[in-house]
Amino acid sequence: MRTRVMPSPGAPRPSLEAELALHRAEFARRFAGDGEPSFFFSPGRVNLMGAHLDYNGGPVMPTAIDRGTFVAVRARSDRRVRMQSTLDGRALEFELDRVPASKSGAWSDYPLGVLREMLELAELRGGTARLAGLEILFGGNLPVGAGLSSSASICVGAAFVLDRMGELRSERLELVHAALRAERGFVGVQCGIMDPFAVGLARPGQLLWLDCRDTTWSWMPLDPRVYAIAIADTLVRRELAQGAFNQRVLECRAAFEALRVHQPDARCLRDVRMEVLDAHRAELEPVIARRAEHVIHEVARTFAARAALQRHDPQGLGIQMTRAHGSLRELFDVSVPELDLLVETAVDAPGVLGTRLTGAGFGGCTVILLRRGAETELAERLVRAFEPRFGRKPRVEVFAGDAGPREIAL
Ligand code: GLA
């Protein structure tokens, strides 16, 4: 495993092309043979509003970031597929006619699940017999397990790459759904729809507004010359985070089952009104009622955040972000002391509009919306507050937006 030294905010970062050139050299080292590979990039995402709403049918406001998955890929003259990653030594090899049908617990489950989905699409579009084998090297610059959706980045990215290599000409949404089916089906993670949509529908300088009840979306501009999006990574990675996430999904489902009886028009927890919860709170386990309360208020906060952006008031979005963190801590129980300290410190820093934990929680990162020019002071304050208490520096990074999965000419 390679150690990656993250540049401090403000320090020049290597360009995507420079990072991909290193990836090209690594590909050449691992896969002997002729022929230049093709190169692709697929971003990660950070979510600003709508925490734990996607699986409750609520609205979310994510945006893609300029960190993500690198893919180098070359067609073979036979039907063998060889997959490797610079981030994990476990390689995977198989024939296209004998694609593994069960998962192994390794990173390769994600692209393998996507490959299986894309083969089904290919089957519908003229058969798979004409498809060539591939040599694929994955890598990237997105921290894994940090809540920045490395899984959607690799899944949507793999769908995009396989679509290109197989000349399947799928619509972008078909790729998003193939990625989602792979993660839910083959990999077996009960993820919501936010992440693959945020990656697949990315536009630079825009937040995605995705309504997860009916999968409608639009884009909302946030001027990148004036505002920056930063993350502060606690470096806390919880082994049990997946189980705790699934538990939140079940608790929300229990809340909806109990409350829908009293509001028959509700199709998901997002629809339930606060007065219905208030009137029937005593029928719910206290913990279930707190989960519902978070969801109902977070729906209202997310609509308020959108209204603020629509009236060109990013400060209003920031206020809702910081309120959301309080609810995630008090009602949804997904924060940890490291995240709380980063939020408490960032809200007082000059130029910061709002901050909260992002992703599922239980560790990972906070997201910070701030004015350009305030990045260095913010990073210094976060380190000064965090290091004496937790004995290490948080990793602070500033992101630019991204245009979504694409081929990059080197
Ligand atoms: C994880 C999931 C997302 C979403 C967030 C919480 O990141 O992958 O689908 O549920 O948690 O907002």
PDB file of N, CA, C and O in Angstrom, residues 9 228-233 341-355 366-386 394-399:
ATOM      1  N   PRO A   9      -3.907  22.931   2.144  1.00  0.00           N
ATOM      2  CA  PRO A   9      -4.754  23.759   1.316  1.00  0.00           C
ATOM      3  C   PRO A   9      -3.984  24.981   0.851  1.00  0.00           C
ATOM      4  O   PRO A   9      -3.243  25.583   1.623  1.00  0.00           O
ATOM      5  N   ALA A 228     -15.816  28.217  -1.672  1.00  0.00           N
ATOM      6  CA  ALA A 228     -15.048  26.973  -1.741  1.00  0.00           C
ATOM      7  C   ALA A 228     -15.743  25.927  -0.878  1.00  0.00           C
ATOM      8  O   ALA A 228     -16.456  26.259   0.073  1.00  0.00           O
ATOM      9  N   ILE A 229     -15.513  24.677  -1.242  1.00  0.00           N
ATOM     10  CA  ILE A 229     -16.002  23.571  -0.417  1.00  0.00           C
ATOM     11  C   ILE A 229     -14.768  22.819   0.079  1.00  0.00           C
ATOM     12  O   ILE A 229     -13.932  22.391  -0.724  1.00  0.00           O
ATOM     13  N   ALA A 230     -14.678  22.709   1.399  1.00  0.00           N
ATOM     14  CA  ALA A 230     -13.526  22.011   1.989  1.00  0.00           C
ATOM     15  C   ALA A 230     -14.039  20.818   2.787  1.00  0.00           C
ATOM     16  O   ALA A 230     -15.211  20.770   3.166  1.00  0.00           O
ATOM     17  N   ILE A 231     -13.159  19.875   3.022  1.00  0.00           N
ATOM     18  CA  ILE A 231     -13.475  18.817   3.970  1.00  0.00           C
ATOM     19  C   ILE A 231     -12.361  18.767   5.012  1.00  0.00           C
ATOM     20  O   ILE A 231     -11.210  19.128   4.741  1.00  0.00           O
ATOM     21  N   ALA A 232     -12.737  18.341   6.192  1.00  0.00           N
ATOM     22  CA  ALA A 232     -11.745  18.044   7.229  1.00  0.00           C
ATOM     23  C   ALA A 232     -11.971  16.589   7.608  1.00  0.00           C
ATOM     24  O   ALA A 232     -13.069  16.215   8.032  1.00  0.00           O
ATOM     25  N   ASP A 233     -10.938  15.790   7.425  1.00  0.00           N
ATOM     26  CA  ASP A 233     -11.046  14.342   7.628  1.00  0.00           C
ATOM     27  C   ASP A 233     -10.531  14.004   9.018  1.00  0.00           C
ATOM     28  O   ASP A 233      -9.373  14.277   9.345  1.00  0.00           O
ATOM     29  N   LEU A 341     -15.822  18.365  17.229  1.00  0.00           N
ATOM     30  CA  LEU A 341     -14.794  19.393  17.449  1.00  0.00           C
ATOM     31  C   LEU A 341     -14.493  20.150  16.148  1.00  0.00           C
ATOM     32  O   LEU A 341     -14.331  21.377  16.160  1.00  0.00           O
ATOM     33  N   LEU A 342     -14.430  19.429  15.056  1.00  0.00           N
ATOM     34  CA  LEU A 342     -14.153  20.088  13.766  1.00  0.00           C
ATOM     35  C   LEU A 342     -15.278  21.055  13.402  1.00  0.00           C
ATOM     36  O   LEU A 342     -15.025  22.155  12.907  1.00  0.00           O
ATOM     37  N   VAL A 343     -16.516  20.653  13.681  1.00  0.00           N
ATOM     38  CA  VAL A 343     -17.651  21.537  13.380  1.00  0.00           C
ATOM     39  C   VAL A 343     -17.618  22.760  14.299  1.00  0.00           C
ATOM     40  O   VAL A 343     -17.706  23.908  13.843  1.00  0.00           O
ATOM     41  N   GLU A 344     -17.434  22.521  15.604  1.00  0.00           N
ATOM     42  CA  GLU A 344     -17.411  23.643  16.566  1.00  0.00           C
ATOM     43  C   GLU A 344     -16.303  24.639  16.217  1.00  0.00           C
ATOM     44  O   GLU A 344     -16.477  25.848  16.366  1.00  0.00           O
ATOM     45  N   THR A 345     -15.174  24.136  15.751  1.00  0.00           N
ATOM     46  CA  THR A 345     -14.049  25.020  15.436  1.00  0.00           C
ATOM     47  C   THR A 345     -14.299  25.777  14.135  1.00  0.00           C
ATOM     48  O   THR A 345     -14.060  26.975  14.045  1.00  0.00           O
ATOM     49  N   ALA A 346     -14.812  25.066  13.146  1.00  0.00           N
ATOM     50  CA  ALA A 346     -14.985  25.705  11.823  1.00  0.00           C
ATOM     51  C   ALA A 346     -16.049  26.794  11.863  1.00  0.00           C
ATOM     52  O   ALA A 346     -15.886  27.824  11.218  1.00  0.00           O
ATOM     53  N   VAL A 347     -17.136  26.600  12.628  1.00  0.00           N
ATOM     54  CA  VAL A 347     -18.210  27.620  12.587  1.00  0.00           C
ATOM     55  C   VAL A 347     -17.703  28.986  13.018  1.00  0.00           C
ATOM     56  O   VAL A 347     -18.223  30.001  12.569  1.00  0.00           O
ATOM     57  N   ASP A 348     -16.686  29.021  13.892  1.00  0.00           N
ATOM     58  CA  ASP A 348     -16.184  30.311  14.379  1.00  0.00           C
ATOM     59  C   ASP A 348     -15.082  30.897  13.501  1.00  0.00           C
ATOM     60  O   ASP A 348     -14.617  32.003  13.756  1.00  0.00           O
ATOM     61  N   ALA A 349     -14.661  30.157  12.480  1.00  0.00           N
ATOM     62  CA  ALA A 349     -13.551  30.650  11.651  1.00  0.00           C
ATOM     63  C   ALA A 349     -14.064  31.699  10.669  1.00  0.00           C
ATOM     64  O   ALA A 349     -15.183  31.589  10.163  1.00  0.00           O
ATOM     65  N   PRO A 350     -13.238  32.730  10.382  1.00  0.00           N
ATOM     66  CA  PRO A 350     -13.683  33.768   9.455  1.00  0.00           C
ATOM     67  C   PRO A 350     -13.972  33.196   8.075  1.00  0.00           C
ATOM     68  O   PRO A 350     -13.246  32.324   7.601  1.00  0.00           O
ATOM     69  N   GLY A 351     -15.046  33.662   7.465  1.00  0.00           N
ATOM     70  CA  GLY A 351     -15.369  33.253   6.098  1.00  0.00           C
ATOM     71  C   GLY A 351     -16.138  31.955   5.985  1.00  0.00           C
ATOM     72  O   GLY A 351     -16.510  31.553   4.885  1.00  0.00           O
ATOM     73  N   VAL A 352     -16.363  31.269   7.130  1.00  0.00           N
ATOM     74  CA  VAL A 352     -17.097  29.996   7.058  1.00  0.00           C
ATOM     75  C   VAL A 352     -18.603  30.264   7.105  1.00  0.00           C
ATOM     76  O   VAL A 352     -19.096  30.965   7.975  1.00  0.00           O
ATOM     77  N   LEU A 353     -19.330  29.673   6.142  1.00  0.00           N
ATOM     78  CA  LEU A 353     -20.775  29.872   6.074  1.00  0.00           C
ATOM     79  C   LEU A 353     -21.531  28.766   6.808  1.00  0.00           C
ATOM     80  O   LEU A 353     -22.614  28.993   7.349  1.00  0.00           O
ATOM     81  N   GLY A 354     -20.985  27.555   6.774  1.00  0.00           N
ATOM     82  CA  GLY A 354     -21.657  26.456   7.451  1.00  0.00           C
ATOM     83  C   GLY A 354     -20.822  25.204   7.375  1.00  0.00           C
ATOM     84  O   GLY A 354     -19.927  25.085   6.533  1.00  0.00           O
ATOM     85  N   THR A 355     -21.108  24.259   8.261  1.00  0.00           N
ATOM     86  CA  THR A 355     -20.314  23.021   8.312  1.00  0.00           C
ATOM     87  C   THR A 355     -21.093  21.928   9.024  1.00  0.00           C
ATOM     88  O   THR A 355     -21.876  22.205   9.938  1.00  0.00           O
ATOM     89  N   THR A 366     -15.975  16.170   7.930  1.00  0.00           N
ATOM     90  CA  THR A 366     -16.945  17.261   7.900  1.00  0.00           C
ATOM     91  C   THR A 366     -16.788  17.972   6.563  1.00  0.00           C
ATOM     92  O   THR A 366     -15.713  17.950   5.960  1.00  0.00           O
ATOM     93  N   VAL A 367     -17.869  18.593   6.120  1.00  0.00           N
ATOM     94  CA  VAL A 367     -17.815  19.441   4.917  1.00  0.00           C
ATOM     95  C   VAL A 367     -17.976  20.877   5.387  1.00  0.00           C
ATOM     96  O   VAL A 367     -18.735  21.137   6.328  1.00  0.00           O
ATOM     97  N   ILE A 368     -17.234  21.775   4.766  1.00  0.00           N
ATOM     98  CA  ILE A 368     -17.252  23.185   5.183  1.00  0.00           C
ATOM     99  C   ILE A 368     -17.487  24.046   3.945  1.00  0.00           C
ATOM    100  O   ILE A 368     -16.753  23.936   2.960  1.00  0.00           O
ATOM    101  N   LEU A 369     -18.495  24.889   4.007  1.00  0.00           N
ATOM    102  CA  LEU A 369     -18.744  25.866   2.937  1.00  0.00           C
ATOM    103  C   LEU A 369     -18.146  27.181   3.395  1.00  0.00           C
ATOM    104  O   LEU A 369     -18.478  27.676   4.478  1.00  0.00           O
ATOM    105  N   LEU A 370     -17.242  27.742   2.598  1.00  0.00           N
ATOM    106  CA  LEU A 370     -16.560  28.966   3.040  1.00  0.00           C
ATOM    107  C   LEU A 370     -16.268  29.884   1.861  1.00  0.00           C
ATOM    108  O   LEU A 370     -16.377  29.473   0.699  1.00  0.00           O
ATOM    109  N   ARG A 371     -15.942  31.122   2.199  1.00  0.00           N
ATOM    110  CA  ARG A 371     -15.559  32.070   1.153  1.00  0.00           C
ATOM    111  C   ARG A 371     -14.134  31.795   0.708  1.00  0.00           C
ATOM    112  O   ARG A 371     -13.287  31.434   1.529  1.00  0.00           O
ATOM    113  N   ARG A 372     -13.886  31.971  -0.583  1.00  0.00           N
ATOM    114  CA  ARG A 372     -12.521  31.835  -1.087  1.00  0.00           C
ATOM    115  C   ARG A 372     -11.614  32.822  -0.353  1.00  0.00           C
ATOM    116  O   ARG A 372     -12.029  33.940  -0.034  1.00  0.00           O
ATOM    117  N   GLY A 373     -10.421  32.417  -0.078  1.00  0.00           N
ATOM    118  CA  GLY A 373      -9.479  33.274   0.632  1.00  0.00           C
ATOM    119  C   GLY A 373      -9.393  32.916   2.106  1.00  0.00           C
ATOM    120  O   GLY A 373      -8.430  33.252   2.783  1.00  0.00           O
ATOM    121  N   ALA A 374     -10.415  32.200   2.607  1.00  0.00           N
ATOM    122  CA  ALA A 374     -10.431  31.881   4.036  1.00  0.00           C
ATOM    123  C   ALA A 374      -9.881  30.476   4.316  1.00  0.00           C
ATOM    124  O   ALA A 374      -9.869  30.024   5.460  1.00  0.00           O
ATOM    125  N   GLU A 375      -9.393  29.788   3.267  1.00  0.00           N
ATOM    126  CA  GLU A 375      -9.040  28.376   3.411  1.00  0.00           C
ATOM    127  C   GLU A 375      -7.869  28.142   4.373  1.00  0.00           C
ATOM    128  O   GLU A 375      -7.907  27.228   5.201  1.00  0.00           O
ATOM    129  N   THR A 376      -6.817  28.964   4.248  1.00  0.00           N
ATOM    130  CA  THR A 376      -5.603  28.706   5.033  1.00  0.00           C
ATOM    131  C   THR A 376      -5.860  28.931   6.517  1.00  0.00           C
ATOM    132  O   THR A 376      -5.490  28.105   7.361  1.00  0.00           O
ATOM    133  N   GLU A 377      -6.525  30.032   6.810  1.00  0.00           N
ATOM    134  CA  GLU A 377      -6.849  30.325   8.215  1.00  0.00           C
ATOM    135  C   GLU A 377      -7.720  29.202   8.804  1.00  0.00           C
ATOM    136  O   GLU A 377      -7.501  28.747   9.929  1.00  0.00           O
ATOM    137  N   LEU A 378      -8.661  28.729   8.024  1.00  0.00           N
ATOM    138  CA  LEU A 378      -9.531  27.642   8.498  1.00  0.00           C
ATOM    139  C   LEU A 378      -8.691  26.403   8.820  1.00  0.00           C
ATOM    140  O   LEU A 378      -8.824  25.809   9.897  1.00  0.00           O
ATOM    141  N   ALA A 379      -7.828  26.019   7.876  1.00  0.00           N
ATOM    142  CA  ALA A 379      -7.033  24.805   8.069  1.00  0.00           C
ATOM    143  C   ALA A 379      -6.161  24.934   9.315  1.00  0.00           C
ATOM    144  O   ALA A 379      -6.045  23.997  10.118  1.00  0.00           O
ATOM    145  N   GLU A 380      -5.568  26.125   9.507  1.00  0.00           N
ATOM    146  CA  GLU A 380      -4.695  26.309  10.679  1.00  0.00           C
ATOM    147  C   GLU A 380      -5.497  26.181  11.977  1.00  0.00           C
ATOM    148  O   GLU A 380      -5.063  25.556  12.935  1.00  0.00           O
ATOM    149  N   ARG A 381      -6.681  26.779  11.980  1.00  0.00           N
ATOM    150  CA  ARG A 381      -7.507  26.689  13.197  1.00  0.00           C
ATOM    151  C   ARG A 381      -7.927  25.255  13.506  1.00  0.00           C
ATOM    152  O   ARG A 381      -7.944  24.838  14.659  1.00  0.00           O
ATOM    153  N   LEU A 382      -8.260  24.517  12.444  1.00  0.00           N
ATOM    154  CA  LEU A 382      -8.707  23.132  12.670  1.00  0.00           C
ATOM    155  C   LEU A 382      -7.572  22.300  13.254  1.00  0.00           C
ATOM    156  O   LEU A 382      -7.769  21.524  14.193  1.00  0.00           O
ATOM    157  N   VAL A 383      -6.367  22.486  12.700  1.00  0.00           N
ATOM    158  CA  VAL A 383      -5.223  21.719  13.204  1.00  0.00           C
ATOM    159  C   VAL A 383      -4.931  22.118  14.654  1.00  0.00           C
ATOM    160  O   VAL A 383      -4.722  21.252  15.523  1.00  0.00           O
ATOM    161  N   ARG A 384      -4.954  23.428  14.936  1.00  0.00           N
ATOM    162  CA  ARG A 384      -4.646  23.906  16.298  1.00  0.00           C
ATOM    163  C   ARG A 384      -5.622  23.349  17.334  1.00  0.00           C
ATOM    164  O   ARG A 384      -5.251  23.054  18.463  1.00  0.00           O
ATOM    165  N   ALA A 385      -6.887  23.208  16.939  1.00  0.00           N
ATOM    166  CA  ALA A 385      -7.876  22.714  17.899  1.00  0.00           C
ATOM    167  C   ALA A 385      -7.831  21.191  18.020  1.00  0.00           C
ATOM    168  O   ALA A 385      -8.027  20.627  19.097  1.00  0.00           O
ATOM    169  N   PHE A 386      -7.562  20.528  16.908  1.00  0.00           N
ATOM    170  CA  PHE A 386      -7.726  19.068  16.844  1.00  0.00           C
ATOM    171  C   PHE A 386      -6.516  18.316  17.386  1.00  0.00           C
ATOM    172  O   PHE A 386      -6.654  17.344  18.143  1.00  0.00           O
ATOM    173  N   PRO A 394      -5.946  16.643  11.595  1.00  0.00           N
ATOM    174  CA  PRO A 394      -6.980  16.252  10.630  1.00  0.00           C
ATOM    175  C   PRO A 394      -6.454  16.584   9.235  1.00  0.00           C
ATOM    176  O   PRO A 394      -5.575  17.433   9.092  1.00  0.00           O
ATOM    177  N   ARG A 395      -6.932  15.903   8.228  1.00  0.00           N
ATOM    178  CA  ARG A 395      -6.498  16.235   6.869  1.00  0.00           C
ATOM    179  C   ARG A 395      -7.529  17.193   6.270  1.00  0.00           C
ATOM    180  O   ARG A 395      -8.701  16.848   6.155  1.00  0.00           O
ATOM    181  N   VAL A 396      -7.083  18.386   5.950  1.00  0.00           N
ATOM    182  CA  VAL A 396      -7.995  19.406   5.422  1.00  0.00           C
ATOM    183  C   VAL A 396      -7.710  19.587   3.933  1.00  0.00           C
ATOM    184  O   VAL A 396      -6.555  19.745   3.535  1.00  0.00           O
ATOM    185  N   GLU A 397      -8.756  19.528   3.139  1.00  0.00           N
ATOM    186  CA  GLU A 397      -8.574  19.674   1.690  1.00  0.00           C
ATOM    187  C   GLU A 397      -9.665  20.552   1.125  1.00  0.00           C
ATOM    188  O   GLU A 397     -10.802  20.535   1.603  1.00  0.00           O
ATOM    189  N   VAL A 398      -9.310  21.295   0.099  1.00  0.00           N
ATOM    190  CA  VAL A 398     -10.277  22.162  -0.577  1.00  0.00           C
ATOM    191  C   VAL A 398     -10.537  21.574  -1.957  1.00  0.00           C
ATOM    192  O   VAL A 398      -9.598  21.203  -2.662  1.00  0.00           O
ATOM    193  N   PHE A 399     -11.811  21.483  -2.311  1.00  0.00           N
ATOM    194  CA  PHE A 399     -12.162  20.851  -3.581  1.00  0.00           C
ATOM    195  C   PHE A 399     -12.607  21.855  -4.621  1.00  0.00           C
ATOM    196  O   PHE A 399     -13.226  22.863  -4.303  1.00  0.00           O
TER     197      PHE A 399
END
